[in-house]
Short mmCIF file of C-alpha atoms in Angstrom, two decimals:
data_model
loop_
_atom_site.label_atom_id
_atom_site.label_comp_id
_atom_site.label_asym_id
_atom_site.label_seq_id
_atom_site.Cartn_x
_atom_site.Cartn_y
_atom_site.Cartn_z
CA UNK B 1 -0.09 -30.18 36.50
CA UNK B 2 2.53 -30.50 33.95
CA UNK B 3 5.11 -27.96 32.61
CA UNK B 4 8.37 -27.81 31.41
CA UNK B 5 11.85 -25.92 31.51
CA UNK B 6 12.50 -23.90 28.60
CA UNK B 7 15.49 -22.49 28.02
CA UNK B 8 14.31 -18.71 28.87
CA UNK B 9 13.38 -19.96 32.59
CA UNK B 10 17.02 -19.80 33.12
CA UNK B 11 17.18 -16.03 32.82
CA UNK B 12 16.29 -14.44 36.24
CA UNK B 13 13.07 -12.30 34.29
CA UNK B 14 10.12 -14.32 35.45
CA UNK B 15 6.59 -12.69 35.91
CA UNK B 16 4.63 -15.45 36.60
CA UNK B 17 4.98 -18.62 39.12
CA UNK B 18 5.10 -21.03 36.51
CA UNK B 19 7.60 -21.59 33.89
CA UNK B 20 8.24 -19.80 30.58
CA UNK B 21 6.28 -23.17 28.85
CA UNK B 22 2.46 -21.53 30.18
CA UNK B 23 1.25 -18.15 29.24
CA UNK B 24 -0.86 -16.65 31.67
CA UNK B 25 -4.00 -15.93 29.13
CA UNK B 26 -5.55 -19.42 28.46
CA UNK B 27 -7.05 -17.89 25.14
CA UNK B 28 -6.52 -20.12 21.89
CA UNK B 29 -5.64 -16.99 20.04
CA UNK B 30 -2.86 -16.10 21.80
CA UNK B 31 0.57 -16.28 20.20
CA UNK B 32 3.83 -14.95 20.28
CA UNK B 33 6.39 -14.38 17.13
CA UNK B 34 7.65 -12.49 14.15
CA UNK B 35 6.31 -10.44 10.53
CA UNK B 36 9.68 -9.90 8.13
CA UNK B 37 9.46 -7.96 5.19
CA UNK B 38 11.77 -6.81 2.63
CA UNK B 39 12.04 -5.79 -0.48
CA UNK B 40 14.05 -4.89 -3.44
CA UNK B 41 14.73 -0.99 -4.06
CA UNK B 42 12.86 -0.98 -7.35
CA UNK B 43 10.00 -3.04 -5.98
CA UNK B 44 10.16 -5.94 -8.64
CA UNK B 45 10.71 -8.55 -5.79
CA UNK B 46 9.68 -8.21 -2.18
CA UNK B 47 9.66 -11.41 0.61
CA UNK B 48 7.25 -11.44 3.68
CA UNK B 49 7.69 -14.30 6.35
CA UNK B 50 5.47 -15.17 9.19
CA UNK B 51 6.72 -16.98 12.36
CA UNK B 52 4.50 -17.76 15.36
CA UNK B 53 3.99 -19.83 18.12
CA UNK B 54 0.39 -20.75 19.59
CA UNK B 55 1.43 -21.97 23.29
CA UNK B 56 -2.38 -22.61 24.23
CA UNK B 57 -2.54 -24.82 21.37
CA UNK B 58 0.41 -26.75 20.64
CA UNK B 59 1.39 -24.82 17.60
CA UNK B 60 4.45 -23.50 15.78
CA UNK B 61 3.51 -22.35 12.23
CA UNK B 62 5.31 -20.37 9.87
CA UNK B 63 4.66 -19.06 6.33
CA UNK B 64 6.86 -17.42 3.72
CA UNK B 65 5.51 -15.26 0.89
CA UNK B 66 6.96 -14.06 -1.98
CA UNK B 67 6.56 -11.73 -5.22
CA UNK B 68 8.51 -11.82 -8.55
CA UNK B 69 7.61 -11.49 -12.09
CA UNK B 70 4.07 -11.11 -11.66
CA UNK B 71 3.75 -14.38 -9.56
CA UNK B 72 3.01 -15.07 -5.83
CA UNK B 73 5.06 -17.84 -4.40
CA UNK B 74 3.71 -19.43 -1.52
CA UNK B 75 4.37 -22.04 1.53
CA UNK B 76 3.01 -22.69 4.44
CA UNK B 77 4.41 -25.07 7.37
CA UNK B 78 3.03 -26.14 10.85
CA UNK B 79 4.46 -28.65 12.95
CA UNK B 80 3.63 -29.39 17.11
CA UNK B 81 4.95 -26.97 19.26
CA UNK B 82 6.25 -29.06 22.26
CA UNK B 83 8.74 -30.71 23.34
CA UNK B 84 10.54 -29.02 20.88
CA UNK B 85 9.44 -25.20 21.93
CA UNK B 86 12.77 -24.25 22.41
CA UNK B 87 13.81 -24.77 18.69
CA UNK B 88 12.79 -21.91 16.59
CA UNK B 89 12.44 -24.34 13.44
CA UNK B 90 9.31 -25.49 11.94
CA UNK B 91 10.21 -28.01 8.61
CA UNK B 92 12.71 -25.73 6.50
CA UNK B 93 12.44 -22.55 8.21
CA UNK B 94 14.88 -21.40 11.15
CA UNK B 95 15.19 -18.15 13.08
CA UNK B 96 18.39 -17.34 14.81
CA UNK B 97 18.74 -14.45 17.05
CA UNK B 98 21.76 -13.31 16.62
CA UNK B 99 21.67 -10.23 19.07
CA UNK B 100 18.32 -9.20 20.49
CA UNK B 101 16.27 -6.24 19.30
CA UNK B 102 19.37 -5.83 16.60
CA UNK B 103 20.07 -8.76 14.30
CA UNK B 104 17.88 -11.40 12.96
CA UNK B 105 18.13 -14.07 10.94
CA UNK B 106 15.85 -16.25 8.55
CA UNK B 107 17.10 -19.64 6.15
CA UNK B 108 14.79 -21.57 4.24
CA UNK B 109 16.55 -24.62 3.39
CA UNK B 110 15.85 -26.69 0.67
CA UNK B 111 11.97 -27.95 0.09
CA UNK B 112 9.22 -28.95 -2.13
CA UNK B 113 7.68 -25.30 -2.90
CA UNK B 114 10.98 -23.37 -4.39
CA UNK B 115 11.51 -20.98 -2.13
CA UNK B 116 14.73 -20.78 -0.51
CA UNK B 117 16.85 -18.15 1.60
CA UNK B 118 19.24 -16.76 3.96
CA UNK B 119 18.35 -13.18 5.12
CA UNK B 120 20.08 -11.29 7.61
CA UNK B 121 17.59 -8.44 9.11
CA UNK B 122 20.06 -5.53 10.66
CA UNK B 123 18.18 -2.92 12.45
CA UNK B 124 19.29 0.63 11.72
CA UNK B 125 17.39 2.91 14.37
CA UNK B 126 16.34 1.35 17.86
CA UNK B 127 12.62 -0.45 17.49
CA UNK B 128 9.60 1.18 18.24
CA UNK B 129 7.27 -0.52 20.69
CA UNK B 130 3.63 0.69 19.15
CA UNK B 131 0.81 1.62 21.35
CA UNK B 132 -0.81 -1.35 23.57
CA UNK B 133 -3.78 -2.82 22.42
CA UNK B 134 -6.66 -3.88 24.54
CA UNK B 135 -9.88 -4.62 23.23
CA UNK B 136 -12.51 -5.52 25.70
CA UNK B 137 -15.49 -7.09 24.30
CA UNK B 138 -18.78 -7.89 26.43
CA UNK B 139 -16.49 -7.82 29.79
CA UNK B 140 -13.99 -10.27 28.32
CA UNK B 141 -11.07 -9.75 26.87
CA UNK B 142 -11.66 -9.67 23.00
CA UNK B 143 -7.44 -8.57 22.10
CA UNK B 144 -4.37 -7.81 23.87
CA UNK B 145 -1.52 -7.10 21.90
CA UNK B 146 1.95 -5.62 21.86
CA UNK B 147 4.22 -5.29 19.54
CA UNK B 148 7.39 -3.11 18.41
CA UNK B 149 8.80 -2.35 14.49
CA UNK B 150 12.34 -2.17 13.78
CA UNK B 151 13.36 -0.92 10.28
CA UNK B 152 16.97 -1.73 8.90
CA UNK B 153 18.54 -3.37 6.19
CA UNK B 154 18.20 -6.79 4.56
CA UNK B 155 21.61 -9.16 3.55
CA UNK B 156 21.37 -12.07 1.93
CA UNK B 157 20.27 -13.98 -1.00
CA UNK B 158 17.01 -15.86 -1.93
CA UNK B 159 15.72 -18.06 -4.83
CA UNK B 160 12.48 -17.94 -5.88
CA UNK B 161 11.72 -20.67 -8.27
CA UNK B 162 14.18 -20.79 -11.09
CA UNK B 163 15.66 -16.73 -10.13
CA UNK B 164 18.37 -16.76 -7.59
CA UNK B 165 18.40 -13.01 -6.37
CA UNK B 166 21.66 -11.51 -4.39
CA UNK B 167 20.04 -8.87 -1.37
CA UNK B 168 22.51 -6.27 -0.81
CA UNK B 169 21.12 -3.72 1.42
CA UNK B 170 17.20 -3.99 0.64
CA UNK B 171 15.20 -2.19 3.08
CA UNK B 172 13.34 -4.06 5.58
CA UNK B 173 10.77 -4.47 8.71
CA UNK B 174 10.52 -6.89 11.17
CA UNK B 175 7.29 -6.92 14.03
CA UNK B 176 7.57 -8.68 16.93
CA UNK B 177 4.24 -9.45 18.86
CA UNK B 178 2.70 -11.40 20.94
CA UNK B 179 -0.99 -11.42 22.91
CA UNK B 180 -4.24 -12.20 21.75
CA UNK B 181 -5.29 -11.54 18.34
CA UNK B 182 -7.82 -11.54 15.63
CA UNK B 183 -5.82 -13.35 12.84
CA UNK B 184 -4.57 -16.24 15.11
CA UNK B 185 -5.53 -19.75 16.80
CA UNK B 186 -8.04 -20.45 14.01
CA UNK B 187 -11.89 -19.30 13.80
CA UNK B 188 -13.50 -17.27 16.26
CA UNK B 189 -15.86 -18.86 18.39
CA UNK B 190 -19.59 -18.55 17.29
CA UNK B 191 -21.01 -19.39 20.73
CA UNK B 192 -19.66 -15.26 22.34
CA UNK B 193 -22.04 -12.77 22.26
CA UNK B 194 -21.40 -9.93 19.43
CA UNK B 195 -20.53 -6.75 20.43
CA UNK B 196 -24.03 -4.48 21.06
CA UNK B 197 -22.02 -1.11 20.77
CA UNK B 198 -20.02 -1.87 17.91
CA UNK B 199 -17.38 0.93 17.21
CA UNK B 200 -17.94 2.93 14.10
CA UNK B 201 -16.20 1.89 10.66
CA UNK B 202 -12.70 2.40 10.33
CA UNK B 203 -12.99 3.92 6.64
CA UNK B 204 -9.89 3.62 5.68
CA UNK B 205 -6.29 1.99 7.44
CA UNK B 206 -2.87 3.11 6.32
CA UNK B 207 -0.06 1.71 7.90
CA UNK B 208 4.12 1.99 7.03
CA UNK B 209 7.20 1.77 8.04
CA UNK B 210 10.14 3.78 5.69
CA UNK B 211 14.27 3.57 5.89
CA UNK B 212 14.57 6.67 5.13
CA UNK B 213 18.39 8.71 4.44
CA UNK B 214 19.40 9.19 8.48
CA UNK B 215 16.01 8.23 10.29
CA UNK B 216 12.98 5.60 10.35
CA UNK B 217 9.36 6.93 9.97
CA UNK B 218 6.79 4.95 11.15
CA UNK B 219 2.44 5.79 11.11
CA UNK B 220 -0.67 4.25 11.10
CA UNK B 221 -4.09 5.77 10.92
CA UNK B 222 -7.65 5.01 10.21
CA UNK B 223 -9.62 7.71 8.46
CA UNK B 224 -13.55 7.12 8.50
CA UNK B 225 -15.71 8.27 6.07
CA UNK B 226 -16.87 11.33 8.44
CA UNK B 227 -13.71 12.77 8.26
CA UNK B 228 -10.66 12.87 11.43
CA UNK B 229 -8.53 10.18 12.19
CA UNK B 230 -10.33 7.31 14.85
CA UNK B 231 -6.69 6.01 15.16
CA UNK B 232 -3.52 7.81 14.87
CA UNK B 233 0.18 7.11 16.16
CA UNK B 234 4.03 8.29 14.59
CA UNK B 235 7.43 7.83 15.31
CA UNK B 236 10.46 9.01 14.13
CA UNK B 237 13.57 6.94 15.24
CA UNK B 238 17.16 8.08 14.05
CA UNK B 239 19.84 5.74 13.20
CA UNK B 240 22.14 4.61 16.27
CA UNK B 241 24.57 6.63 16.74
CA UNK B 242 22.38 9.75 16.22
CA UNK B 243 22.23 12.12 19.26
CA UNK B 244 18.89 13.35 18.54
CA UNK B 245 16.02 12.25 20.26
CA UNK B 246 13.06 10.02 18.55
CA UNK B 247 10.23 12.49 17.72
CA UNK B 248 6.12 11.86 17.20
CA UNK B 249 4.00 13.99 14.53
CA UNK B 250 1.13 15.44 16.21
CA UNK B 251 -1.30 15.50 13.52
CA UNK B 252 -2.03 14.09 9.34
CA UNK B 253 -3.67 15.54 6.42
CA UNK B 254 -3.78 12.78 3.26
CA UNK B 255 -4.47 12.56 -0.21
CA UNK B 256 -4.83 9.07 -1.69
CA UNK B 257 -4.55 8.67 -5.41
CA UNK B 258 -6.35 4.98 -6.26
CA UNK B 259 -5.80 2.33 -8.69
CA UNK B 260 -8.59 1.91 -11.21
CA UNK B 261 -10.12 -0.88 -13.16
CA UNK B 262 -11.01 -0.93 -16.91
CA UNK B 263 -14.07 1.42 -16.61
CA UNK B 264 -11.72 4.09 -15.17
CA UNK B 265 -13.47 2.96 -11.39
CA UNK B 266 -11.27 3.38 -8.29
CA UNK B 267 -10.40 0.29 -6.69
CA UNK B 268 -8.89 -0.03 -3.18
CA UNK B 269 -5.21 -0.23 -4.50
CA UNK B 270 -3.36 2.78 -2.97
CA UNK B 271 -0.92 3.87 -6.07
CA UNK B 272 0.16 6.79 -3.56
CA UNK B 273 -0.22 9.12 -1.06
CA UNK B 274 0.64 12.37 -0.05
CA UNK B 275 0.94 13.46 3.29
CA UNK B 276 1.26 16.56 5.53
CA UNK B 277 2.52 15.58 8.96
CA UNK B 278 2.26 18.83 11.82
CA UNK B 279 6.00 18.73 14.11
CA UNK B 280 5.35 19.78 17.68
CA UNK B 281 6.81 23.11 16.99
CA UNK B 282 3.67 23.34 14.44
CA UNK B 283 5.95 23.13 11.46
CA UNK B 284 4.85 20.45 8.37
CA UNK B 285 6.90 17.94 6.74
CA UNK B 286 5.37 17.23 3.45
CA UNK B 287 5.86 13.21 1.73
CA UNK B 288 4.98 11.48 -1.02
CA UNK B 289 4.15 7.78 -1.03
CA UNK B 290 4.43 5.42 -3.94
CA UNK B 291 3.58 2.13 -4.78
CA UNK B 292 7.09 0.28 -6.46
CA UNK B 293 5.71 -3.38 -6.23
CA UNK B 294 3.09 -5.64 -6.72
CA UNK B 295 0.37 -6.42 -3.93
CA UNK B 296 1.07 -9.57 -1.83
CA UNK B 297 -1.86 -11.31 -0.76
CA UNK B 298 -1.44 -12.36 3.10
CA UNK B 299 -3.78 -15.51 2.31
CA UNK B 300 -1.15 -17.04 0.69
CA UNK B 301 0.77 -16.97 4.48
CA UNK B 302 -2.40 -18.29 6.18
CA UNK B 303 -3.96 -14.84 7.20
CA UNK B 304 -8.14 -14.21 6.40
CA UNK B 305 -9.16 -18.24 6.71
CA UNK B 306 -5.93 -19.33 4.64
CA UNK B 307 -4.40 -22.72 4.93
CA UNK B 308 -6.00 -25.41 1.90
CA UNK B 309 -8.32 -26.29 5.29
CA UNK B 310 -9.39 -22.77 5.51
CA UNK B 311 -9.47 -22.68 9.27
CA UNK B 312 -5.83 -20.30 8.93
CA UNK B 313 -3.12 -19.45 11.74
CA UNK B 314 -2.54 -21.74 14.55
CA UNK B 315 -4.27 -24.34 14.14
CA UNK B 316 -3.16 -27.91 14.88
CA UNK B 317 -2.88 -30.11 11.61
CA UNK B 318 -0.69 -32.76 12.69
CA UNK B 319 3.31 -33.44 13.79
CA UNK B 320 4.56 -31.57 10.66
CA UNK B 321 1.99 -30.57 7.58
CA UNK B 322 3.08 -28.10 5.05
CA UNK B 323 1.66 -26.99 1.92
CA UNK B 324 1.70 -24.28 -0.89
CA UNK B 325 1.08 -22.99 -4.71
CA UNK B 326 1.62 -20.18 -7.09
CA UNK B 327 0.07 -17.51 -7.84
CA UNK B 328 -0.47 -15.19 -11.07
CA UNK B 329 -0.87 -11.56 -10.55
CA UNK B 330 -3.22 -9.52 -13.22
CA UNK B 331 -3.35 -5.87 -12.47
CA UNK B 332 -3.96 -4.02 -9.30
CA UNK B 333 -6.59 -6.48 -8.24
CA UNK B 334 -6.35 -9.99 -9.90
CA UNK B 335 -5.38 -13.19 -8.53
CA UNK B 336 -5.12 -16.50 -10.49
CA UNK B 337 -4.60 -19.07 -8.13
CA UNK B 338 -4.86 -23.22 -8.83
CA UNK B 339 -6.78 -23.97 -5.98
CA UNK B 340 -9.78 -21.99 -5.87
CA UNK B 341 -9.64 -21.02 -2.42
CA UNK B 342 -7.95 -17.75 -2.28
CA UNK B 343 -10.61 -15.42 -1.73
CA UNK B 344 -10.87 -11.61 -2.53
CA UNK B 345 -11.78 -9.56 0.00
CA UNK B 346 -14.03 -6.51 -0.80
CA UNK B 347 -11.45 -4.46 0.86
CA UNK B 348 -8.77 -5.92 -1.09
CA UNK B 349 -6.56 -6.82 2.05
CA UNK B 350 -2.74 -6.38 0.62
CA UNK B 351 0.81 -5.32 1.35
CA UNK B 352 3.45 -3.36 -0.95
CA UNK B 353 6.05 -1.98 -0.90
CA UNK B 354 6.88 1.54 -1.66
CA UNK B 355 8.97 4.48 -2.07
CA UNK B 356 8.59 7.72 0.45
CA UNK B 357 9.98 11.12 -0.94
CA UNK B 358 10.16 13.99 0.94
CA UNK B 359 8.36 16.49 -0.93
CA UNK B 360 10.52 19.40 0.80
CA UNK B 361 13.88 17.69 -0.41
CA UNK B 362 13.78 15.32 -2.73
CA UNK B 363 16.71 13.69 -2.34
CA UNK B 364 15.47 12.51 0.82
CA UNK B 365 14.17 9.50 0.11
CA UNK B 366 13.19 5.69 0.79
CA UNK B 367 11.42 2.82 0.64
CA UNK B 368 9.16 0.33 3.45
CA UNK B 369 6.31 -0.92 3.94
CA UNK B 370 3.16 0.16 2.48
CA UNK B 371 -0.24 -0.88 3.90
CA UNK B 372 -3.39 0.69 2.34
CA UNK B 373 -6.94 -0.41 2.25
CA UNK B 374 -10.29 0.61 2.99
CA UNK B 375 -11.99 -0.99 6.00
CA UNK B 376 -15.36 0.77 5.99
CA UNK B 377 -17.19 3.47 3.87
CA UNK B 378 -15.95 5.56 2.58
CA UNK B 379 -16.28 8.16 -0.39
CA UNK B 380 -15.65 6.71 -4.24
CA UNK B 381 -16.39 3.19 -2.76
CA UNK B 382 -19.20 0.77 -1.95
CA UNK B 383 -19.43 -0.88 1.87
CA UNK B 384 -16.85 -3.60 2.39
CA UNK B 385 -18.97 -7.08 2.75
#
């Protein structure tokens, strides 16, 4: 058997017999690393960066994603993972952890693809560790994830082609996860069983994280088509420093207003919600949601079969590989890409970002992380294929 020392294994914190080099899942699709976002406060650039390492298979990749002037910049690196698995570099990208759960930060040095950075991510309100996922699927383990958000502000500067943009106090997210997942360690195996119970359609999946004034709000929900919430989890974090205690809503009622294409047909862009979130005490606190940016296709980071190979996240392509392109963006919907492989899903699969108002006090306001699509039926649209 053969393992190594990392530099973790000198912290007294071990929960296995081995070393920090083996996970204890053997799965391919487990990984472990980090989802930055940021974006300006008028939404006309935003930056998303991927950062993951695939222990089981000998992967670090990383991707970074960006959106300016109606184009999608785009590059994706992958390198070995070992012996180098304490260095949290793959080709131009670096992350530095400059105090846990607090400060972060991301440089893209100089490369072939025209994206370049140095981004300082300063959380704001102590992260939120979401609810564990565990998915089990024909008595095996199908997912197993953790994660926590933190939501702060973004330093920095970045160039993005032939713009050079100064960051002074963007809002931003960073995830942290780690476990099994659906989107990582390359294509699901076609030999397993499917599922003979499958759950019912999500309908639709709204997920965001908002700097808000003094305080962080954080949901997610799904919303089928039969009405009620299959999925539904808050937080409220206030800014350190703040005596008062972090807070969850106890119940949602949403309006979504939706793009629409040149017949006047909804499409699933989410322009904006409004929401209508219950306190404990049974008192609301009204918001209003709005789109500020242009989507940013995840494909372009490797996510939904990505990669010019199409096999996506960690997968092994050799010692170091990297690739990338541009994208034009037409509308809520349309992609013009030079490669012919990006591929639009019938759900539309994008991020934005977004300003949150709250409808009570207006100059309360915001802006995060908008996620918005439709997953399963659901009324104005066709199935999702």
């Amino acid at each position: 058997m053969s393992t190594r020392l990392t530099k973790l294994d000198e912290w007294p914190r071990h929960q296995a017999g081995g070393t920090f080099d083996v996970v204890v899942d053997g799965s391919p699709h487990w990984s472990d690393g980090y989802y930055f976002t940021a974006g300006a406060p008028d939404g006309s650039a935003t930056v998303f960066i991927g950062f993951r390492l695939y222990a089981n298979n000998d992967v670090l990749d990383t991707f970074v994603v960006a959106s300016v002037e109606g184009r999608q910049h785009n590059m994706r690196w992958s390198r070995r993972l070992r012996p180098q698995i304490d260095e949290l570099v793959c080709g131009p990208v670096s992350v530095e952890i400059v105090e846990p759960l607090r400060v972060i930060r991301v440089v893209v040095g100089a490369n072939d693809y025209g994206i370049e950075l140095d981004l300082t991510w300063t959380g704001e309100a102590p992260p939120y560790n979401e609810e564990r996922l565990i998915t089990i699927l024909n008595g095996r383990v199908h997912a197993d994830r953790s994660n926590y958000d933190q939501c702060g502000r973004v330093d920095g500067m970045m160039t993005i082609g032939d713009r050079t943009i100064a960051v002074e106090e963007w809002s931003g997210v960073r995830d942290h996860s780690w476990g099994i997942g659906n989107q990582t360690g390359g294509p699901r195996s076609k030999a397993i069983a499917p599922d003979p119970d499958p759950p019912a359609p999500r309908g639709v999946r709204q997920w965001c994280v908002f700097r808000m004034r003094d305080r962080v709000l954080f949901w997610q929900f799904h919303s089928p088509a039969s009405g009620g919430y299959s999925k539904f989890e808050t937080r409220v974090t206030y800014a350190y420093g703040d005596e008062r205690p972090a807070s969850s809503w106890t119940a949602v009622e949403h309006e979504i207003v939706w793009a629409t294409d040149e017949s006047g047909r909804p499409v699933r862009r989410a322009l904006g919600s409004t929401l209508a979130f219950t306190n404990e005490d049974g008192t609301i606190e009204r918001y209003l949601v709005e789109a500020i940016s242009q989507p940013v296709y995840l494909q372009g980071g490797g996510y939904f079969a990505g990669f010019d190979d199409g096999l996506g996240r960690g997968v092994y392509r050799g010692e170091l590989h990297h690739e990338g392109e541009v994208w034009e963006l037409d509308g809520p919907v349309g992609v013009h890409e030079p490669k012919g492989i990006m591929k639009l899903h019938a759900d539309a699969y994008a991020e934005q970002w977004a300003r949150c108002t709250n409808l009570d006090d207006p100059s309360d306001t915001g802006t995060g992380h908008l996620e918005c699509v439709v997953l399963g039926p659901y009324p104005g649209f066709d199935q999702p294929s």
